[in-house]
């Protein structure tokens, strides 16, 4: 036998038993974004490498070591998108969506980063991203956070913590950066190799160090908050007041600096303790300088992206999966006449009850055998249609999950009974 070819490390198949959960997640997120007036944009998976270098930053982990970059047949350097913000800005500029306008956009799809795969971290992963343009005030920052909070609520997710920080404007950060560099230089012996390397290109990232030996030197570092001007402080304060008024709780995390260079002012992450080391399920912030950096007129912007694999992992540990993938009813049909009539009945029920999840038994067989299949399907109810029922214009209605005895229903009452029985996620 020929040797089988394996999938690429860190790139996963999403199998039929998992897709109902993905569809549920995607539908819910899409519905929330639609209700807030956000429009979908679809952007290519591959872009010019230069786009990511100029936006994410040359001295970031993503650009330095994680991009899937290759030469096109005509020699252009292309990269599989590691994230969606850069492409969204590029598309917005190229199609005249940004200048002198406000936009509320979202996108969805696979992203690629050559990271070390582990639980919750993959080389191909999926994001839903949201980007807004031309809105300068903290009200839109608040709206984005309210959207994410609503998404968690509508998915039934609990235990997510909102972490918040502000990075100030590029200018304020520049001053702070100089202060930080001199501080770290004065403590150079306490820095690990990674941090020494970052001292040159990206000293703020040192604050994000996960190395416990670095905790003291990082803890005593000057804070950015002390270097912010009046306007940045006010922006942040207003956002915090808005969150308080909306009763969205958060923790201030002055260490939150993000791994991409384009941020200014507000940054936030939603973090869970339930997924181990890869606990950030959503991250975003303001990036007022990026549009100009990519060749447009100065335009304010703010957005976020949700890591779908991580949300799926949270949903998997709730009972949503179980409820999503099981049919409401399994139709058992005994004898030829019942089989014929049953298929038509099923079609009528599907017309009348679009939310009904109904599986018809196929392949004949006796009562015991069919009921076994019904049970295996994990349906909540079996409908039983035999010769007797046909004659009496009735149908057997049998709970399969220990919710009472079998009843004989008048055919005319079936639809109403099923409508009551359809239980959807979050309805019960
Ligand atoms: P990011 O923090 O690089 O931000 O990624 C956003 C989210 O994508 C992360 O919080 C995580 O849930 C998920 N994610 C990232 N890398 C992986 C991976 N290797 N495997 C699984 N999930 C992953 C951005 O991408 C920005 N573009 C977000 C943004 C939009 N900021 C403003 N607008």
Short mmCIF file of C-alpha atoms and ligand atoms in Angstrom, two decimals:
data_model
loop_
_atom_site.label_atom_id
_atom_site.label_comp_id
_atom_site.label_asym_id
_atom_site.label_seq_id
_atom_site.Cartn_x
_atom_site.Cartn_y
_atom_site.Cartn_z
CA UNK A 1 0.00 0.00 0.00
CA UNK A 2 1.21 3.49 -0.77
CA UNK A 3 2.30 5.56 2.20
CA UNK A 4 -0.41 7.96 3.32
CA UNK A 5 0.29 11.66 3.29
CA UNK A 6 -0.29 13.44 6.58
CA UNK A 7 -1.65 16.93 7.23
CA UNK A 8 0.88 19.65 7.95
CA UNK A 9 1.84 19.96 11.62
CA UNK A 10 -0.34 22.52 13.39
CA UNK A 11 -3.01 22.46 10.66
CA UNK A 12 -6.12 20.61 11.68
CA UNK A 13 -9.06 19.10 9.88
CA UNK A 14 -12.42 20.16 11.25
CA UNK A 15 -14.42 16.95 11.12
CA UNK A 16 -18.15 16.42 10.56
CA UNK A 17 -18.78 15.82 14.26
CA UNK A 18 -17.20 19.23 15.01
CA UNK A 19 -18.76 21.33 12.26
CA UNK A 20 -22.15 21.82 13.98
CA UNK A 21 -20.34 23.63 16.77
CA UNK A 22 -18.35 25.76 14.30
CA UNK A 23 -21.52 26.65 12.43
CA UNK A 24 -23.28 27.52 15.67
CA UNK A 25 -20.38 29.79 16.69
CA UNK A 26 -20.11 31.44 13.28
CA UNK A 27 -23.87 32.00 13.06
CA UNK A 28 -24.08 33.56 16.51
CA UNK A 29 -21.13 35.88 15.91
CA UNK A 30 -22.45 36.90 12.49
CA UNK A 31 -25.87 37.60 13.93
CA UNK A 32 -24.47 39.87 16.67
CA UNK A 33 -22.30 41.81 14.20
CA UNK A 34 -25.21 42.19 11.83
CA UNK A 35 -27.39 43.60 14.61
CA UNK A 36 -24.73 46.24 15.42
CA UNK A 37 -24.58 47.34 11.77
CA UNK A 38 -21.25 45.77 10.74
CA UNK A 39 -20.71 44.70 7.13
CA UNK A 40 -18.66 41.73 6.01
CA UNK A 41 -15.56 42.17 3.87
CA UNK A 42 -13.77 39.22 2.25
CA UNK A 43 -10.07 39.67 1.70
CA UNK A 44 -7.42 37.42 0.14
CA UNK A 45 -5.52 34.85 2.15
CA UNK A 46 -2.24 35.88 0.50
CA UNK A 47 -0.79 39.40 0.43
CA UNK A 48 2.51 41.05 -0.48
CA UNK A 49 5.00 40.33 2.32
CA UNK A 50 5.76 44.06 2.56
CA UNK A 51 2.22 44.72 3.83
CA UNK A 52 2.78 42.71 7.00
CA UNK A 53 6.30 44.02 7.55
CA UNK A 54 5.07 47.58 7.41
CA UNK A 55 2.02 47.07 9.60
CA UNK A 56 2.75 44.37 12.18
CA UNK A 57 6.36 45.60 12.54
CA UNK A 58 9.76 44.23 11.51
CA UNK A 59 10.82 43.45 15.08
CA UNK A 60 7.87 41.32 16.15
CA UNK A 61 7.72 37.57 16.65
CA UNK A 62 5.18 37.30 13.84
CA UNK A 63 7.31 39.02 11.19
CA UNK A 64 10.68 37.77 12.42
CA UNK A 65 9.88 34.11 12.74
CA UNK A 66 6.29 33.10 12.16
CA UNK A 67 5.28 34.10 8.65
CA UNK A 68 4.69 31.67 5.81
CA UNK A 69 6.58 33.62 3.18
CA UNK A 70 7.42 32.37 -0.29
CA UNK A 71 8.47 33.65 -3.68
CA UNK A 72 5.72 33.69 -6.28
CA UNK A 73 6.59 32.28 -9.70
CA UNK A 74 7.38 35.76 -10.90
CA UNK A 75 9.65 36.45 -7.94
CA UNK A 76 7.30 38.56 -5.76
CA UNK A 77 7.57 37.87 -2.04
CA UNK A 78 4.13 36.79 -0.82
CA UNK A 79 2.92 35.79 2.64
CA UNK A 80 -0.03 33.77 3.91
CA UNK A 81 -1.84 36.27 6.11
CA UNK A 82 -0.90 35.91 9.79
CA UNK A 83 -3.80 38.21 10.75
CA UNK A 84 -6.52 40.26 9.07
CA UNK A 85 -6.07 43.88 10.12
CA UNK A 86 -3.33 44.71 7.62
CA UNK A 87 -5.24 43.19 4.70
CA UNK A 88 -8.41 44.95 5.75
CA UNK A 89 -6.69 48.35 5.77
CA UNK A 90 -5.04 47.56 2.43
CA UNK A 91 -8.40 46.58 0.92
CA UNK A 92 -10.12 49.62 2.42
CA UNK A 93 -7.54 51.99 0.96
CA UNK A 94 -7.44 50.32 -2.42
CA UNK A 95 -11.23 50.40 -2.77
CA UNK A 96 -11.81 53.90 -1.43
CA UNK A 97 -13.67 52.74 1.69
CA UNK A 98 -11.69 54.71 4.23
CA UNK A 99 -11.01 58.31 3.25
CA UNK A 100 -13.58 60.73 4.68
CA UNK A 101 -15.93 57.95 5.75
CA UNK A 102 -16.74 55.83 8.71
CA UNK A 103 -16.73 52.07 8.31
CA UNK A 104 -17.68 49.17 10.51
CA UNK A 105 -16.32 45.99 8.92
CA UNK A 106 -15.82 42.35 9.83
CA UNK A 107 -14.13 39.36 8.24
CA UNK A 108 -13.59 35.74 8.98
CA UNK A 109 -11.22 33.04 7.89
CA UNK A 110 -7.97 31.16 8.29
CA UNK A 111 -4.75 32.84 9.43
CA UNK A 112 -1.29 31.30 9.33
CA UNK A 113 1.58 31.55 11.79
CA UNK A 114 4.55 29.22 12.05
CA UNK A 115 4.38 28.96 15.84
CA UNK A 116 5.18 25.93 17.99
CA UNK A 117 1.89 24.00 17.93
CA UNK A 118 0.32 23.16 21.27
CA UNK A 119 -3.13 23.08 22.82
CA UNK A 120 -4.90 26.23 21.58
CA UNK A 121 -2.06 27.28 19.30
CA UNK A 122 -2.00 26.20 15.69
CA UNK A 123 -0.25 27.07 12.45
CA UNK A 124 -3.53 27.46 10.64
CA UNK A 125 -6.19 28.95 12.89
CA UNK A 126 -9.34 30.96 12.35
CA UNK A 127 -10.33 34.44 13.39
CA UNK A 128 -13.40 36.59 13.21
CA UNK A 129 -12.00 40.11 13.02
CA UNK A 130 -13.74 43.46 13.31
CA UNK A 131 -12.23 46.75 12.11
CA UNK A 132 -13.73 50.23 12.31
CA UNK A 133 -12.40 53.34 10.58
CA UNK A 134 -12.91 57.08 11.00
CA UNK A 135 -14.25 57.00 14.56
CA UNK A 136 -11.95 58.75 16.99
CA UNK A 137 -13.78 58.80 20.32
CA UNK A 138 -13.85 56.24 23.13
CA UNK A 139 -17.52 55.50 22.30
CA UNK A 140 -16.49 53.14 19.48
CA UNK A 141 -13.88 51.45 21.70
CA UNK A 142 -16.74 50.86 24.13
CA UNK A 143 -19.04 49.57 21.40
CA UNK A 144 -16.45 46.98 20.34
CA UNK A 145 -16.05 45.73 23.88
CA UNK A 146 -19.84 45.58 24.31
CA UNK A 147 -20.04 43.51 21.11
CA UNK A 148 -17.53 41.01 22.44
CA UNK A 149 -19.31 40.84 25.80
CA UNK A 150 -22.59 40.18 23.99
CA UNK A 151 -20.98 37.45 21.89
CA UNK A 152 -19.81 35.61 25.03
CA UNK A 153 -23.27 36.02 26.56
CA UNK A 154 -25.09 34.71 23.52
CA UNK A 155 -22.73 31.75 23.30
CA UNK A 156 -23.34 31.00 26.96
CA UNK A 157 -19.62 31.37 27.82
CA UNK A 158 -18.60 32.25 31.33
CA UNK A 159 -15.38 32.97 33.17
CA UNK A 160 -13.82 35.38 30.65
CA UNK A 161 -11.91 38.31 32.08
CA UNK A 162 -11.50 41.59 30.23
CA UNK A 163 -8.01 43.06 30.54
CA UNK A 164 -7.51 46.64 29.57
CA UNK A 165 -4.62 48.99 29.01
CA UNK A 166 -3.72 52.11 27.10
CA UNK A 167 -0.54 52.57 25.10
CA UNK A 168 -0.90 56.31 24.46
CA UNK A 169 -0.15 57.93 21.14
CA UNK A 170 2.92 57.07 19.06
CA UNK A 171 4.61 60.23 20.33
CA UNK A 172 3.90 59.52 23.98
CA UNK A 173 5.08 55.98 23.52
CA UNK A 174 8.27 57.29 21.89
CA UNK A 175 9.15 59.28 25.01
CA UNK A 176 8.26 56.40 27.24
CA UNK A 177 10.33 54.05 25.12
CA UNK A 178 13.43 56.22 25.63
CA UNK A 179 12.85 56.19 29.40
CA UNK A 180 12.35 52.46 29.36
CA UNK A 181 15.50 51.80 27.36
CA UNK A 182 17.62 53.79 29.80
CA UNK A 183 16.00 51.98 32.72
CA UNK A 184 16.66 48.53 31.23
CA UNK A 185 20.18 49.52 30.25
CA UNK A 186 20.83 50.43 33.86
CA UNK A 187 19.67 46.89 34.83
CA UNK A 188 21.16 45.07 31.84
CA UNK A 189 22.56 42.22 33.97
CA UNK A 190 19.04 41.29 35.05
CA UNK A 191 17.78 40.85 31.46
CA UNK A 192 17.56 37.50 29.71
CA UNK A 193 18.80 37.00 26.12
CA UNK A 194 15.40 37.56 24.57
CA UNK A 195 14.93 40.84 26.38
CA UNK A 196 18.39 42.09 25.50
CA UNK A 197 17.58 41.46 21.90
CA UNK A 198 14.27 43.30 22.27
CA UNK A 199 15.95 46.25 23.96
CA UNK A 200 17.15 47.41 20.56
CA UNK A 201 14.05 46.95 18.44
CA UNK A 202 11.00 46.61 20.67
CA UNK A 203 11.69 47.39 24.36
CA UNK A 204 7.99 47.53 25.30
CA UNK A 205 7.73 43.82 24.59
CA UNK A 206 10.14 43.19 27.48
CA UNK A 207 7.26 44.15 29.78
CA UNK A 208 5.37 41.17 28.39
CA UNK A 209 8.15 38.70 29.32
CA UNK A 210 6.88 35.38 30.67
CA UNK A 211 10.25 34.57 32.28
CA UNK A 212 9.78 34.50 36.10
CA UNK A 213 13.42 35.56 36.59
CA UNK A 214 12.52 38.82 34.89
CA UNK A 215 9.56 39.57 37.17
CA UNK A 216 11.43 41.91 39.52
CA UNK A 217 13.14 44.03 36.87
CA UNK A 218 9.90 44.29 34.91
CA UNK A 219 7.86 45.06 38.04
CA UNK A 220 10.04 48.04 38.92
CA UNK A 221 10.10 49.49 35.39
CA UNK A 222 8.62 52.96 34.83
CA UNK A 223 4.97 52.83 33.74
CA UNK A 224 3.59 54.15 30.51
CA UNK A 225 0.58 55.64 32.30
CA UNK A 226 2.88 58.22 33.90
CA UNK A 227 3.96 59.35 30.40
CA UNK A 228 0.52 59.90 28.90
CA UNK A 229 -0.78 63.32 27.88
CA UNK A 230 -4.13 64.83 28.87
CA UNK A 231 -6.04 63.72 25.74
CA UNK A 232 -4.93 60.08 26.02
CA UNK A 233 -5.74 59.96 29.72
CA UNK A 234 -9.16 61.40 29.05
CA UNK A 235 -9.87 58.93 26.24
CA UNK A 236 -9.03 56.08 28.57
CA UNK A 237 -11.02 57.54 31.45
CA UNK A 238 -14.12 57.94 29.29
CA UNK A 239 -13.85 54.37 28.08
CA UNK A 240 -13.61 53.16 31.67
CA UNK A 241 -16.64 55.21 32.66
CA UNK A 242 -18.57 53.72 29.74
CA UNK A 243 -17.63 50.20 30.81
CA UNK A 244 -18.68 50.92 34.37
CA UNK A 245 -22.01 52.35 33.21
CA UNK A 246 -22.60 49.25 31.06
CA UNK A 247 -21.59 47.05 34.02
CA UNK A 248 -18.80 45.35 32.10
CA UNK A 249 -16.10 44.52 34.61
CA UNK A 250 -12.43 44.62 33.67
CA UNK A 251 -8.99 44.57 35.18
CA UNK A 252 -6.31 47.08 34.33
CA UNK A 253 -3.21 45.32 33.08
CA UNK A 254 -0.32 47.74 32.56
CA UNK A 255 1.72 44.84 31.12
CA UNK A 256 -0.67 44.39 28.23
CA UNK A 257 1.42 45.63 25.29
CA UNK A 258 0.32 43.27 22.47
CA UNK A 259 2.58 41.50 20.01
CA UNK A 260 1.84 43.72 17.01
CA UNK A 261 3.34 47.19 16.62
CA UNK A 262 0.39 49.11 15.20
CA UNK A 263 -1.51 49.82 18.41
CA UNK A 264 -2.07 53.19 20.07
CA UNK A 265 -4.19 54.12 23.08
CA UNK A 266 -6.76 51.43 23.97
CA UNK A 267 -5.72 47.77 23.96
CA UNK A 268 -7.70 44.90 25.40
CA UNK A 269 -7.80 41.13 25.67
CA UNK A 270 -10.42 38.67 26.86
CA UNK A 271 -8.71 35.91 28.80
CA UNK A 272 -9.87 32.64 30.34
CA UNK A 273 -8.09 30.48 32.88
CA UNK A 274 -9.79 27.36 31.53
CA UNK A 275 -7.60 26.80 28.45
CA UNK A 276 -4.14 26.57 30.00
CA UNK A 277 -1.33 28.71 28.59
CA UNK A 278 -3.24 29.88 25.50
CA UNK A 279 -6.01 31.66 27.38
CA UNK A 280 -6.52 34.76 25.23
CA UNK A 281 -9.65 34.20 23.15
CA UNK A 282 -9.97 37.73 21.77
CA UNK A 283 -7.63 40.67 21.43
CA UNK A 284 -7.67 44.10 19.91
CA UNK A 285 -7.28 47.81 20.26
CA UNK A 286 -6.90 51.15 18.61
CA UNK A 287 -4.43 51.67 15.76
CA UNK A 288 -4.75 55.31 14.76
CA UNK A 289 -1.43 55.40 12.86
CA UNK A 290 -1.75 52.36 10.63
CA UNK A 291 -3.82 53.75 7.75
CA UNK A 292 -1.28 56.53 7.23
CA UNK A 293 1.59 54.10 7.61
CA UNK A 294 0.12 52.08 4.74
CA UNK A 295 -0.17 55.08 2.45
CA UNK A 296 -3.57 56.57 3.34
CA UNK A 297 -4.58 59.88 4.89
CA UNK A 298 -4.46 59.96 8.71
CA UNK A 299 -7.51 57.96 9.87
CA UNK A 300 -8.41 56.68 13.28
CA UNK A 301 -9.16 52.97 13.58
CA UNK A 302 -9.96 50.36 16.19
CA UNK A 303 -10.75 46.66 16.05
CA UNK A 304 -10.34 43.20 17.52
CA UNK A 305 -10.09 39.56 16.51
CA UNK A 306 -11.51 36.47 18.15
CA UNK A 307 -9.53 33.21 17.98
CA UNK A 308 -12.23 30.73 16.98
CA UNK A 309 -10.36 27.53 17.95
CA UNK A 310 -10.10 28.81 21.50
CA UNK A 311 -13.78 29.71 21.69
CA UNK A 312 -14.60 26.28 20.28
CA UNK A 313 -12.49 24.69 23.02
CA UNK A 314 -14.52 26.60 25.61
CA UNK A 315 -17.78 25.57 24.00
CA UNK A 316 -16.66 21.95 23.87
CA UNK A 317 -16.30 21.86 27.61
CA UNK A 318 -19.85 23.16 28.00
CA UNK A 319 -22.80 20.96 27.03
CA UNK A 320 -23.55 22.95 23.87
CA UNK A 321 -21.95 20.38 21.54
CA UNK A 322 -24.09 17.58 22.86
CA UNK A 323 -27.27 19.62 22.43
CA UNK A 324 -26.32 20.91 19.00
CA UNK A 325 -25.55 17.70 17.22
CA UNK A 326 -28.46 15.58 18.34
CA UNK A 327 -31.71 15.30 16.36
CA UNK A 328 -34.99 16.29 17.94
CA UNK A 329 -36.82 13.30 16.56
CA UNK A 330 -36.16 10.01 14.80
CA UNK A 331 -38.99 8.67 12.69
CA UNK A 332 -39.50 4.91 12.94
CA UNK A 333 -41.63 3.47 10.09
CA UNK A 334 -42.97 -0.09 10.18
CA UNK A 335 -44.18 -1.67 6.96
CA UNK A 336 -44.23 -0.48 3.37
CA UNK A 337 -47.27 1.79 3.58
CA UNK A 338 -45.92 3.51 6.70
CA UNK A 339 -42.52 3.98 5.05
CA UNK A 340 -44.17 5.70 2.08
CA UNK A 341 -46.50 7.85 4.17
CA UNK A 342 -43.75 8.56 6.73
CA UNK A 343 -41.42 10.22 4.22
CA UNK A 344 -44.23 12.54 3.14
CA UNK A 345 -45.17 13.30 6.72
CA UNK A 346 -41.53 14.18 7.42
CA UNK A 347 -41.48 16.61 4.48
CA UNK A 348 -44.68 18.29 5.73
CA UNK A 349 -43.20 18.63 9.22
CA UNK A 350 -39.99 20.15 7.82
CA UNK A 351 -42.09 22.67 5.88
CA UNK A 352 -44.07 23.61 8.96
CA UNK A 353 -41.23 23.62 11.51
CA UNK A 354 -38.03 24.91 9.90
CA UNK A 355 -36.08 24.53 13.16
CA UNK A 356 -37.00 20.87 13.56
CA UNK A 357 -34.12 18.41 13.31
CA UNK A 358 -35.74 15.22 12.06
CA UNK A 359 -34.02 12.03 10.97
CA UNK A 360 -36.04 9.47 8.98
CA UNK A 361 -35.11 5.85 9.43
CA UNK A 362 -33.91 4.37 6.13
CA UNK A 363 -33.20 0.76 5.27
CA UNK A 364 -36.25 -1.00 6.73
CA UNK A 365 -35.99 -3.55 9.54
CA UNK A 366 -38.10 -4.45 12.55
CA UNK A 367 -39.30 -2.35 15.45
CA UNK A 368 -36.48 -3.31 17.83
CA UNK A 369 -33.80 -2.65 15.26
CA UNK A 370 -35.21 0.74 14.29
CA UNK A 371 -35.62 1.81 17.89
CA UNK A 372 -32.01 0.89 18.55
CA UNK A 373 -30.97 3.18 15.69
CA UNK A 374 -33.20 5.93 17.07
CA UNK A 375 -31.49 5.62 20.42
CA UNK A 376 -28.04 5.63 18.84
CA UNK A 377 -28.87 8.83 16.96
CA UNK A 378 -29.22 10.50 20.42
CA UNK A 379 -32.60 11.94 19.35
CA UNK A 380 -34.82 13.12 22.19
CA UNK A 381 -37.95 11.50 20.78
CA UNK A 382 -38.91 8.67 18.47
CA UNK A 383 -42.00 9.00 16.31
CA UNK A 384 -43.48 5.61 15.57
CA UNK A 385 -45.61 5.07 12.50
CA UNK A 386 -46.96 1.55 11.92
CA UNK A 387 -49.92 0.04 10.06
CA UNK A 388 -52.20 0.50 13.11
CA UNK A 389 -51.29 4.14 13.53
CA UNK A 390 -51.93 4.75 9.83
CA UNK A 391 -55.40 3.28 10.07
CA UNK A 392 -56.26 5.27 13.22
CA UNK A 393 -54.61 8.46 11.93
CA UNK A 394 -52.32 8.53 14.96
CA UNK A 395 -48.61 8.37 15.68
CA UNK A 396 -46.55 7.05 18.57
CA UNK A 397 -44.56 9.70 20.44
CA UNK A 398 -41.84 8.11 22.56
CA UNK A 399 -39.40 10.06 24.74
CA UNK A 400 -35.98 8.41 24.45
CA UNK A 401 -34.23 10.26 27.24
CA UNK A 402 -36.30 9.21 30.21
CA UNK A 403 -38.92 11.94 29.99
CA UNK A 404 -42.11 9.94 30.53
CA UNK A 405 -44.01 7.22 28.75
CA UNK A 406 -44.89 6.69 25.10
CA UNK A 407 -48.13 8.43 24.04
CA UNK A 408 -50.38 7.92 21.05
CA UNK A 409 -51.03 11.31 19.44
CA UNK A 410 -53.74 12.30 17.00
CA UNK A 411 -51.97 13.16 13.75
CA UNK A 412 -53.62 16.59 13.86
CA UNK A 413 -51.86 17.34 17.17
CA UNK A 414 -48.40 16.19 16.12
CA UNK A 415 -47.12 19.49 14.78
CA UNK A 416 -48.06 21.39 17.91
CA UNK A 417 -46.49 18.75 20.16
CA UNK A 418 -43.25 18.85 18.17
CA UNK A 419 -43.14 22.64 18.24
CA UNK A 420 -43.11 22.43 22.04
CA UNK A 421 -40.51 19.71 21.97
CA UNK A 422 -37.92 21.46 19.86
CA UNK A 423 -35.31 22.56 22.27
CA UNK A 424 -32.62 24.78 20.97
CA UNK A 425 -29.41 25.76 22.66
CA UNK A 426 -29.99 28.65 25.08
CA UNK A 427 -33.75 28.15 24.88
CA UNK A 428 -33.83 25.86 27.85
P1 LIG B 1 -3.63 38.65 17.83
O1 LIG B 1 -3.55 38.89 19.30
O2 LIG B 1 -2.35 38.31 17.15
O3 LIG B 1 -4.31 39.95 17.20
O4 LIG B 1 -4.66 37.50 17.56
C1 LIG B 1 -6.02 37.59 17.98
C2 LIG B 1 -6.48 36.25 18.55
O5 LIG B 1 -6.28 35.22 17.58
C3 LIG B 1 -5.69 35.77 19.76
O6 LIG B 1 -6.16 36.37 20.95
C4 LIG B 1 -5.98 34.28 19.74
O7 LIG B 1 -7.26 34.02 20.29
C5 LIG B 1 -6.03 33.99 18.25
N1 LIG B 1 -4.73 33.43 17.81
C6 LIG B 1 -3.60 34.08 17.51
N2 LIG B 1 -2.62 33.22 17.15
C7 LIG B 1 -3.15 31.98 17.24
C8 LIG B 1 -2.65 30.66 16.99
N3 LIG B 1 -1.42 30.43 16.56
N4 LIG B 1 -3.49 29.60 17.18
C9 LIG B 1 -4.77 29.81 17.60
N5 LIG B 1 -5.30 31.04 17.84
C10 LIG B 1 -4.50 32.11 17.67
C11 LIG B 1 -4.56 40.10 15.87
O8 LIG B 1 -4.46 39.23 15.06
C12 LIG B 1 -5.06 41.47 15.52
N6 LIG B 1 -5.22 41.53 14.06
C13 LIG B 1 -6.36 41.77 16.24
C14 LIG B 1 -6.91 43.12 15.91
C15 LIG B 1 -7.86 43.41 14.99
N7 LIG B 1 -6.51 44.27 16.42
C16 LIG B 1 -7.19 45.26 15.86
N8 LIG B 1 -7.99 44.74 14.98
#
